[in-house]
GROMACS .gro file of C-alpha atoms in nm:
model
  362
    1MET     CA    1  13.688  14.831   7.114
    2HIS     CA    2  13.396  14.790   6.886
    3ILE     CA    3  13.059  14.714   6.994
    4CYS     CA    4  12.765  14.703   6.780
    5PHE     CA    5  12.438  14.695   6.880
    6PHE     CA    6  12.218  14.542   6.671
    7SER     CA    7  11.792  14.589   6.554
    8GLY     CA    8  11.530  14.570   6.345
    9ASP     CA    9  11.564  14.901   6.254
   10ILE     CA   10  11.697  15.097   6.529
   11THR     CA   11  11.471  15.430   6.345
   12ARG     CA   12  11.211  15.305   6.499
   13SER     CA   13  10.976  15.517   6.776
   14GLY     CA   14  11.002  15.227   7.030
   15GLY     CA   15  11.146  15.209   7.349
   16THR     CA   16  11.362  14.909   7.255
   17GLU     CA   17  11.460  15.216   7.048
   18ARG     CA   18  11.477  15.441   7.236
   19VAL     CA   19  11.681  15.268   7.584
   20SER     CA   20  11.853  15.069   7.269
   21ALA     CA   21  12.037  15.459   7.148
   22MET     CA   22  12.046  15.592   7.486
   23ILE     CA   23  12.279  15.283   7.593
   24ALA     CA   24  12.461  15.368   7.319
   25ASN     CA   25  12.504  15.733   7.335
   26MET     CA   26  12.647  15.701   7.686
   27LEU     CA   27  12.831  15.385   7.623
   28ASP     CA   28  13.002  15.604   7.301
   29LYS     CA   29  13.031  15.932   7.556
   30SER     CA   30  13.224  15.789   7.869
   31THR     CA   31  13.449  15.470   7.725
   32ASP     CA   32  13.657  15.435   7.507
   33TYR     CA   33  13.446  15.168   7.304
   34LYS     CA   34  13.357  15.256   6.944
   35ILE     CA   35  13.006  15.249   6.935
   36SER     CA   36  12.791  15.130   6.608
   37PHE     CA   37  12.450  15.002   6.493
   38VAL     CA   38  12.366  14.795   6.275
   39SER     CA   39  11.973  14.713   6.112
   40LEU     CA   40  11.863  14.436   5.926
   41PHE     CA   41  11.695  14.788   5.747
   42GLU     CA   42  11.624  15.137   5.796
   43GLU     CA   43  11.204  15.272   5.741
   44ALA     CA   44  11.328  15.678   5.817
   45ASP     CA   45  11.582  15.867   5.668
   46LYS     CA   46  11.686  15.963   6.015
   47PRO     CA   47  11.619  15.773   6.375
   48PHE     CA   48  11.335  15.920   6.580
   49PHE     CA   49  11.639  15.936   6.862
   50ALA     CA   50  11.867  16.082   6.874
   51ILE     CA   51  12.237  15.920   6.795
   52ASP     CA   52  12.508  16.054   6.809
   53ASP     CA   53  12.705  16.180   6.550
   54ALA     CA   54  12.969  15.970   6.629
   55ILE     CA   55  12.800  15.685   6.642
   56ASP     CA   56  12.889  15.441   6.259
   57ARG     CA   57  12.473  15.314   6.172
   58HIS     CA   58  12.468  15.051   5.868
   59VAL     CA   59  12.204  14.826   5.690
   60ILE     CA   60  12.220  14.465   5.586
   61TYR     CA   61  11.960  14.544   5.298
   62PRO     CA   62  11.902  14.911   5.158
   63VAL     CA   63  11.526  14.876   5.208
   64PRO     CA   64  11.245  14.731   5.459
   65THR     CA   65  11.215  14.334   5.367
   66HIS     CA   66  11.090  14.092   5.613
   67GLY     CA   67  11.056  13.730   5.566
   68ILE     CA   68  11.191  13.417   5.692
   69GLN     CA   69  11.264  13.308   5.259
   70HIS     CA   70  11.594  13.534   5.370
   71TYR     CA   71  11.657  13.456   5.656
   72PHE     CA   72  12.052  13.227   5.478
   73THR     CA   73  12.108  13.622   5.280
   74THR     CA   74  12.072  13.790   5.630
   75VAL     CA   75  12.337  13.557   5.793
   76LYS     CA   76  12.546  13.559   5.522
   77ARG     CA   77  12.482  13.966   5.516
   78LEU     CA   78  12.568  14.021   5.870
   79LYS     CA   79  12.868  13.778   5.816
   80ILE     CA   80  13.024  13.993   5.595
   81LEU     CA   81  12.966  14.323   5.823
   82VAL     CA   82  13.052  14.186   6.108
   83LYS     CA   83  13.382  14.066   5.931
   84GLN     CA   84  13.419  14.426   5.679
   85LEU     CA   85  13.355  14.589   6.081
   86ARG     CA   86  13.585  14.395   6.220
   87ILE     CA   87  13.300  14.386   6.515
   88ASP     CA   88  13.377  14.222   6.852
   89VAL     CA   89  13.068  14.159   7.048
   90LEU     CA   90  12.718  14.210   6.897
   91VAL     CA   91  12.451  14.269   7.106
   92ASP     CA   92  12.133  14.132   6.980
   93ILE     CA   93  11.887  14.426   7.132
   94ASP     CA   94  11.580  14.186   7.042
   95GLY     CA   95  11.666  13.857   7.131
   96ILE     CA   96  11.512  13.739   6.774
   97LEU     CA   97  11.817  13.852   6.617
   98ASP     CA   98  11.950  13.599   6.805
   99MET     CA   99  11.876  13.394   6.521
  100TYR     CA  100  12.138  13.570   6.295
  101ALA     CA  101  12.374  13.615   6.522
  102LEU     CA  102  12.486  13.292   6.641
  103PRO     CA  103  12.541  13.099   6.310
  104VAL     CA  104  12.782  13.415   6.255
  105LYS     CA  105  12.927  13.399   6.568
  106ARG     CA  106  12.992  13.016   6.506
  107SER     CA  107  13.179  13.119   6.147
  108THR     CA  108  13.374  13.443   6.302
  109GLY     CA  109  13.378  13.442   6.640
  110VAL     CA  110  13.190  13.733   6.748
  111LYS     CA  111  13.088  13.695   7.050
  112VAL     CA  112  12.674  13.808   7.078
  113ILE     CA  113  12.523  13.955   7.441
  114SER     CA  114  12.147  13.874   7.341
  115TRP     CA  115  11.923  14.207   7.538
  116GLU     CA  116  11.590  14.013   7.613
  117HIS     CA  117  11.326  14.398   7.673
  118PHE     CA  118  11.049  14.142   7.687
  119ASN     CA  119  10.943  13.913   7.969
  120TYR     CA  120  11.063  13.583   7.983
  121HIS     CA  121  10.677  13.452   7.933
  122GLN     CA  122  10.631  13.681   7.689
  123ASN     CA  123  10.590  13.642   7.292
  124PRO     CA  124  10.467  13.941   7.092
  125GLY     CA  125  10.446  13.803   6.702
  126VAL     CA  126  10.671  13.571   6.724
  127PRO     CA  127  10.589  13.213   6.863
  128TYR     CA  128  10.956  13.139   6.763
  129ARG     CA  129  11.080  13.369   7.015
  130LYS     CA  130  11.095  13.021   7.233
  131ILE     CA  131  11.332  12.869   6.969
  132THR     CA  132  11.585  13.129   7.030
  133ARG     CA  133  11.574  13.187   7.384
  134ARG     CA  134  11.643  12.822   7.449
  135TRP     CA  135  11.956  12.860   7.163
  136ALA     CA  136  12.059  13.159   7.324
  137GLY     CA  137  12.093  13.035   7.642
  138ARG     CA  138  12.331  12.731   7.518
  139ARG     CA  139  12.499  12.957   7.272
  140ALA     CA  140  12.494  13.304   7.332
  141ASP     CA  141  12.791  13.461   7.521
  142ALA     CA  142  12.488  13.656   7.778
  143ILE     CA  143  12.175  13.732   7.825
  144VAL     CA  144  12.130  14.037   8.034
  145THR     CA  145  11.707  14.096   8.114
  146LEU     CA  146  11.629  14.359   8.263
  147THR     CA  147  11.413  14.272   8.620
  148GLN     CA  148  11.535  14.031   8.864
  149ALA     CA  149  11.248  13.867   8.886
  150ASP     CA  150  11.322  13.793   8.430
  151LYS     CA  151  11.656  13.703   8.543
  152VAL     CA  152  11.539  13.406   8.831
  153LEU     CA  153  11.261  13.308   8.540
  154TYR     CA  154  11.494  13.195   8.270
  155GLU     CA  155  11.771  13.083   8.504
  156SER     CA  156  11.441  12.843   8.623
  157ASN     CA  157  11.348  12.778   8.293
  158LEU     CA  158  11.665  12.691   8.046
  159LYS     CA  159  11.932  12.450   8.042
  160LEU     CA  160  12.164  12.739   7.988
  161ARG     CA  161  12.549  12.749   7.954
  162CYS     CA  162  12.575  13.151   7.971
  163PRO     CA  163  12.552  13.435   8.250
  164VAL     CA  164  12.177  13.588   8.299
  165ILE     CA  165  12.235  13.933   8.360
  166ALA     CA  166  12.012  14.166   8.509
  167ILE     CA  167  12.066  14.513   8.373
  168PRO     CA  168  11.746  14.816   8.403
  169ASN     CA  169  11.740  15.016   8.185
  170PRO     CA  170  11.814  15.380   8.276
  171ILE     CA  171  11.665  15.726   8.415
  172GLU     CA  172  11.701  15.947   8.219
  173PRO     CA  173  11.739  16.318   8.357
  174LEU     CA  174  11.439  16.525   8.151
  175VAL     CA  175  11.574  16.766   7.898
  176GLY     CA  176  11.515  17.184   7.922
  177GLU     CA  177  11.364  17.305   8.274
  178SER     CA  178  11.307  17.125   8.474
  179ARG     CA  179  11.026  17.265   8.747
  180PRO     CA  180  10.883  17.170   9.106
  181TYR     CA  181  10.575  16.888   9.070
  182SER     CA  182  10.238  17.031   9.085
  183ALA     CA  183   9.929  16.874   9.208
  184ASP     CA  184   9.665  17.222   9.017
  185SER     CA  185   9.693  16.960   8.728
  186ARG     CA  186   9.411  16.804   8.596
  187THR     CA  187   9.557  16.620   8.280
  188ILE     CA  188   9.605  16.219   8.364
  189LEU     CA  189   9.910  16.070   8.117
  190SER     CA  190   9.947  15.788   7.980
  191CYS     CA  191  10.205  15.686   7.680
  192GLY     CA  192  10.263  15.422   7.445
  193ARG     CA  193  10.218  15.199   7.122
  194LEU     CA  194   9.819  15.235   6.986
  195THR     CA  195   9.899  14.812   7.029
  196TYR     CA  196   9.758  14.469   7.187
  197GLN     CA  197  10.052  14.466   7.507
  198LYS     CA  198   9.975  14.830   7.639
  199GLY     CA  199   9.617  14.760   7.679
  200PHE     CA  200   9.511  15.083   7.644
  201ASP     CA  201   9.100  14.860   7.538
  202TYR     CA  202   9.127  14.937   7.976
  203LEU     CA  203   9.217  15.275   7.971
  204ILE     CA  204   8.865  15.314   7.812
  205GLN     CA  205   8.762  15.083   8.041
  206VAL     CA  206   8.883  15.314   8.343
  207ALA     CA  207   8.814  15.633   8.164
  208THR     CA  208   8.491  15.506   8.167
  209LYS     CA  209   8.423  15.459   8.533
  210VAL     CA  210   8.674  15.779   8.640
  211LEU     CA  211   8.609  16.076   8.415
  212PRO     CA  212   8.244  16.061   8.427
  213GLU     CA  213   8.267  16.079   8.776
  214HIS     CA  214   8.532  16.384   8.752
  215PRO     CA  215   8.415  16.684   8.589
  216GLY     CA  216   8.768  16.879   8.446
  217TRP     CA  217   8.963  16.599   8.388
  218THR     CA  218   9.122  16.485   8.059
  219TRP     CA  219   9.290  16.170   8.020
  220LEU     CA  220   9.582  16.150   7.729
  221VAL     CA  221   9.821  15.856   7.573
  222LEU     CA  222  10.095  15.980   7.392
  223GLY     CA  223  10.183  15.731   7.088
  224GLU     CA  224  10.078  15.585   6.783
  225GLY     CA  225  10.015  15.237   6.629
  226GLU     CA  226   9.771  14.935   6.493
  227ASP     CA  227   9.509  14.913   6.725
  228ARG     CA  228   9.397  15.352   6.691
  229GLU     CA  229   9.076  15.285   6.510
  230GLN     CA  230   8.958  15.067   6.749
  231LEU     CA  231   9.011  15.271   7.056
  232GLU     CA  232   8.891  15.572   6.857
  233GLN     CA  233   8.565  15.349   6.818
  234GLY     CA  234   8.562  15.311   7.130
  235ILE     CA  235   8.609  15.605   7.268
  236ARG     CA  236   8.261  15.735   7.075
  237GLU     CA  237   8.006  15.451   7.238
  238HIS     CA  238   8.151  15.543   7.534
  239HIS     CA  239   8.065  15.981   7.515
  240LEU     CA  240   8.498  15.957   7.614
  241GLU     CA  241   8.544  16.194   7.325
  242GLY     CA  242   8.772  16.562   7.503
  243ARG     CA  243   8.794  16.332   7.817
  244VAL     CA  244   9.029  16.016   7.645
  245VAL     CA  245   9.246  16.209   7.329
  246LEU     CA  246   9.458  16.021   7.144
  247GLU     CA  247   9.768  16.306   7.066
  248GLY     CA  248   9.971  16.023   6.808
  249ARG     CA  249  10.346  16.024   6.866
  250VAL     CA  250  10.408  16.344   6.962
  251ASP     CA  251  10.853  16.473   7.008
  252ASN     CA  252  10.819  16.662   7.273
  253VAL     CA  253  10.658  16.421   7.565
  254GLU     CA  254  10.930  16.548   7.840
  255ASP     CA  255  10.653  16.836   7.836
  256TYR     CA  256  10.352  16.649   7.863
  257TYR     CA  257  10.547  16.450   8.130
  258ARG     CA  258  10.545  16.855   8.344
  259LYS     CA  259  10.262  16.918   8.291
  260SER     CA  260  10.069  16.584   8.451
  261ALA     CA  261   9.929  16.475   8.735
  262PHE     CA  262   9.980  16.144   8.788
  263TYR     CA  263  10.049  15.827   8.546
  264VAL     CA  264   9.873  15.563   8.457
  265MET     CA  265   9.992  15.236   8.239
  266THR     CA  266   9.744  14.917   8.155
  267SER     CA  267   9.959  14.699   7.990
  268ARG     CA  268   9.942  14.316   7.963
  269PHE     CA  269  10.267  14.247   7.986
  270GLU     CA  270  10.612  14.460   8.067
  271GLY     CA  271  10.966  14.390   8.090
  272LEU     CA  272  11.106  14.698   8.209
  273PRO     CA  273  10.870  14.978   8.157
  274MET     CA  274  11.011  15.300   8.045
  275VAL     CA  275  10.736  15.529   8.047
  276LEU     CA  276  10.728  15.408   8.453
  277LEU     CA  277  11.063  15.502   8.430
  278GLU     CA  278  11.052  15.854   8.211
  279ALA     CA  279  10.810  15.957   8.501
  280LYS     CA  280  10.917  15.891   8.812
  281SER     CA  281  11.180  16.131   8.666
  282ALA     CA  282  10.910  16.361   8.622
  283HIS     CA  283  10.778  16.348   9.017
  284LEU     CA  284  10.457  16.168   8.953
  285PRO     CA  285  10.278  15.976   9.103
  286ILE     CA  286  10.211  15.646   8.883
  287VAL     CA  287   9.889  15.342   8.864
  288SER     CA  288  10.035  15.066   8.717
  289PHE     CA  289   9.864  14.728   8.643
  290ASP     CA  290  10.101  14.437   8.773
  291CYS     CA  291  10.205  14.312   8.553
  292GLU     CA  292  10.435  13.980   8.531
  293THR     CA  293  10.783  14.184   8.514
  294GLY     CA  294  10.881  14.515   8.567
  295PRO     CA  295  10.601  14.774   8.757
  296ALA     CA  296  10.704  14.553   9.128
  297GLU     CA  297  11.036  14.696   9.101
  298ILE     CA  298  11.025  15.025   9.003
  299VAL     CA  299  10.660  15.120   9.183
  300LYS     CA  300  10.681  15.107   9.582
  301ASP     CA  301  10.275  15.051   9.648
  302GLY     CA  302  10.152  15.324   9.856
  303VAL     CA  303  10.426  15.519   9.904
  304ASN     CA  304  10.485  15.657   9.569
  305GLY     CA  305  10.194  15.511   9.369
  306TYR     CA  306   9.928  15.245   9.334
  307LEU     CA  307  10.025  14.885   9.221
  308VAL     CA  308   9.620  14.702   9.020
  309PRO     CA  309   9.661  14.368   8.980
  310CYS     CA  310   9.611  14.266   8.651
  311PHE     CA  311   9.286  14.335   8.489
  312ASP     CA  312   9.134  14.496   8.781
  313THR     CA  313   8.924  14.798   8.597
  314ASP     CA  314   8.740  14.775   8.925
  315GLY     CA  315   9.026  14.801   9.131
  316MET     CA  316   9.287  15.065   8.940
  317THR     CA  317   8.859  15.278   8.896
  318LYS     CA  318   8.879  15.355   9.226
  319ARG     CA  319   9.284  15.401   9.318
  320ILE     CA  320   9.287  15.661   9.061
  321GLY     CA  321   9.018  15.809   9.203
  322GLU     CA  322   9.136  15.882   9.530
  323LEU     CA  323   9.478  16.030   9.377
  324ILE     CA  324   9.215  16.260   9.168
  325ASP     CA  325   9.024  16.347   9.477
  326ASP     CA  326   9.350  16.381   9.733
  327ALA     CA  327   9.559  16.655   9.622
  328GLU     CA  328   9.784  16.622   9.891
  329LEU     CA  329   9.822  16.274   9.822
  330ARG     CA  330   9.957  16.318   9.517
  331GLU     CA  331  10.254  16.595   9.646
  332ARG     CA  332  10.322  16.305   9.881
  333PHE     CA  333  10.374  16.077   9.628
  334SER     CA  334  10.538  16.261   9.424
  335ALA     CA  335  10.807  16.379   9.705
  336HIS     CA  336  10.840  15.944   9.662
  337ALA     CA  337  10.931  15.938   9.379
  338MET     CA  338  11.258  15.932   9.329
  339ASP     CA  339  11.294  15.680   9.639
  340ASP     CA  340  11.609  15.336   9.602
  341THR     CA  341  11.589  15.497   9.204
  342GLU     CA  342  11.993  15.408   9.230
  343ARG     CA  343  12.022  15.147   9.041
  344TYR     CA  344  11.836  15.352   8.777
  345ALA     CA  345  12.099  15.617   8.759
  346MET     CA  346  12.238  15.620   8.376
  347ARG     CA  347  12.611  15.527   8.610
  348THR     CA  348  12.501  15.238   8.764
  349VAL     CA  349  12.444  15.117   8.415
  350ALA     CA  350  12.658  15.175   8.241
  351ILE     CA  351  12.938  15.038   8.525
  352LYS     CA  352  12.737  14.688   8.467
  353TRP     CA  353  12.725  14.754   8.095
  354VAL     CA  354  13.072  14.767   8.063
  355ASN     CA  355  13.180  14.454   8.293
  356LEU     CA  356  12.971  14.248   8.104
  357PHE     CA  357  13.145  14.374   7.764
  358LYS     CA  358  13.477  14.224   7.977
  359VAL     CA  359  13.389  13.948   8.046
  360SER     CA  360  13.257  13.899   7.775
  361LEU     CA  361  13.594  13.907   7.594
  362LYS     CA  362  13.811  13.676   7.838
   0.00000   0.00000   0.00000
């Protein structure tokens, strides 16, 4: 069976690309499926996240090509690739790609699985995503959501002719030498693209209240994005230079998790945030806004972290202050970081994907 993951650009450094590479590598190692990627285009020479050498990569366009004006050409080229490569299943790793894959399904018979990484109520940057979701509900062979909560949203809001399956992202063990959690760290960590979704403007609001009361503590933000200039301006305005540090894109993210005291997420919305799963694998306590899907399925409030009502910066300030002031609390939360994580184990996630492929090909 040839399983092909369809991406906008698999060389990007986003969470979608990271988990897609993880799943593809896992399937390549644990099954006899042929695994490949097709991207609309690839801007970088190689993927940011490692993809096994046995996994082929293909592109629809040799150079970056954007715009709805290329729609029919894209569908035609994708159809040619599906036939040439004898692809059995296309996994659209962003639901918006269904707009290209579903017409190809109709003309070739390829199975299409719509893998949605945003929650049902979010349509970031693409207003016609709502249309493709309704289309997928009628024409796809399956829709994959990241959380049970999002599965319920799809089933409640769409007239479905295909199953909706909740398959979470897996927890990936940290690479390299591990060490027990140490509450001696004075570093708060956050990661993500510097963009509206991730809510780093809220982070600066919270840091303005927290850090002046706790000298010696530093808040590191890993990631790059279009909001960098705006965030840097906020840091300067609140005199947080050297206290809130935008580290940019880093290759050794595991080292930062290991050296941090706890993790904070200020996102406006998520699907299932990989950063929280990564924080758990590093045994870090977590403080997170309880946005609509994701955090509540990962964090046990008061057991291994805190869930704060969305955008309650005062509430988040209070919870972060509690963790800073109480090393024993951080140790206790860390000890329970991996509670109830079997469903995120790589083997559990692999079984769910393999079962889905078996069902989709019936």
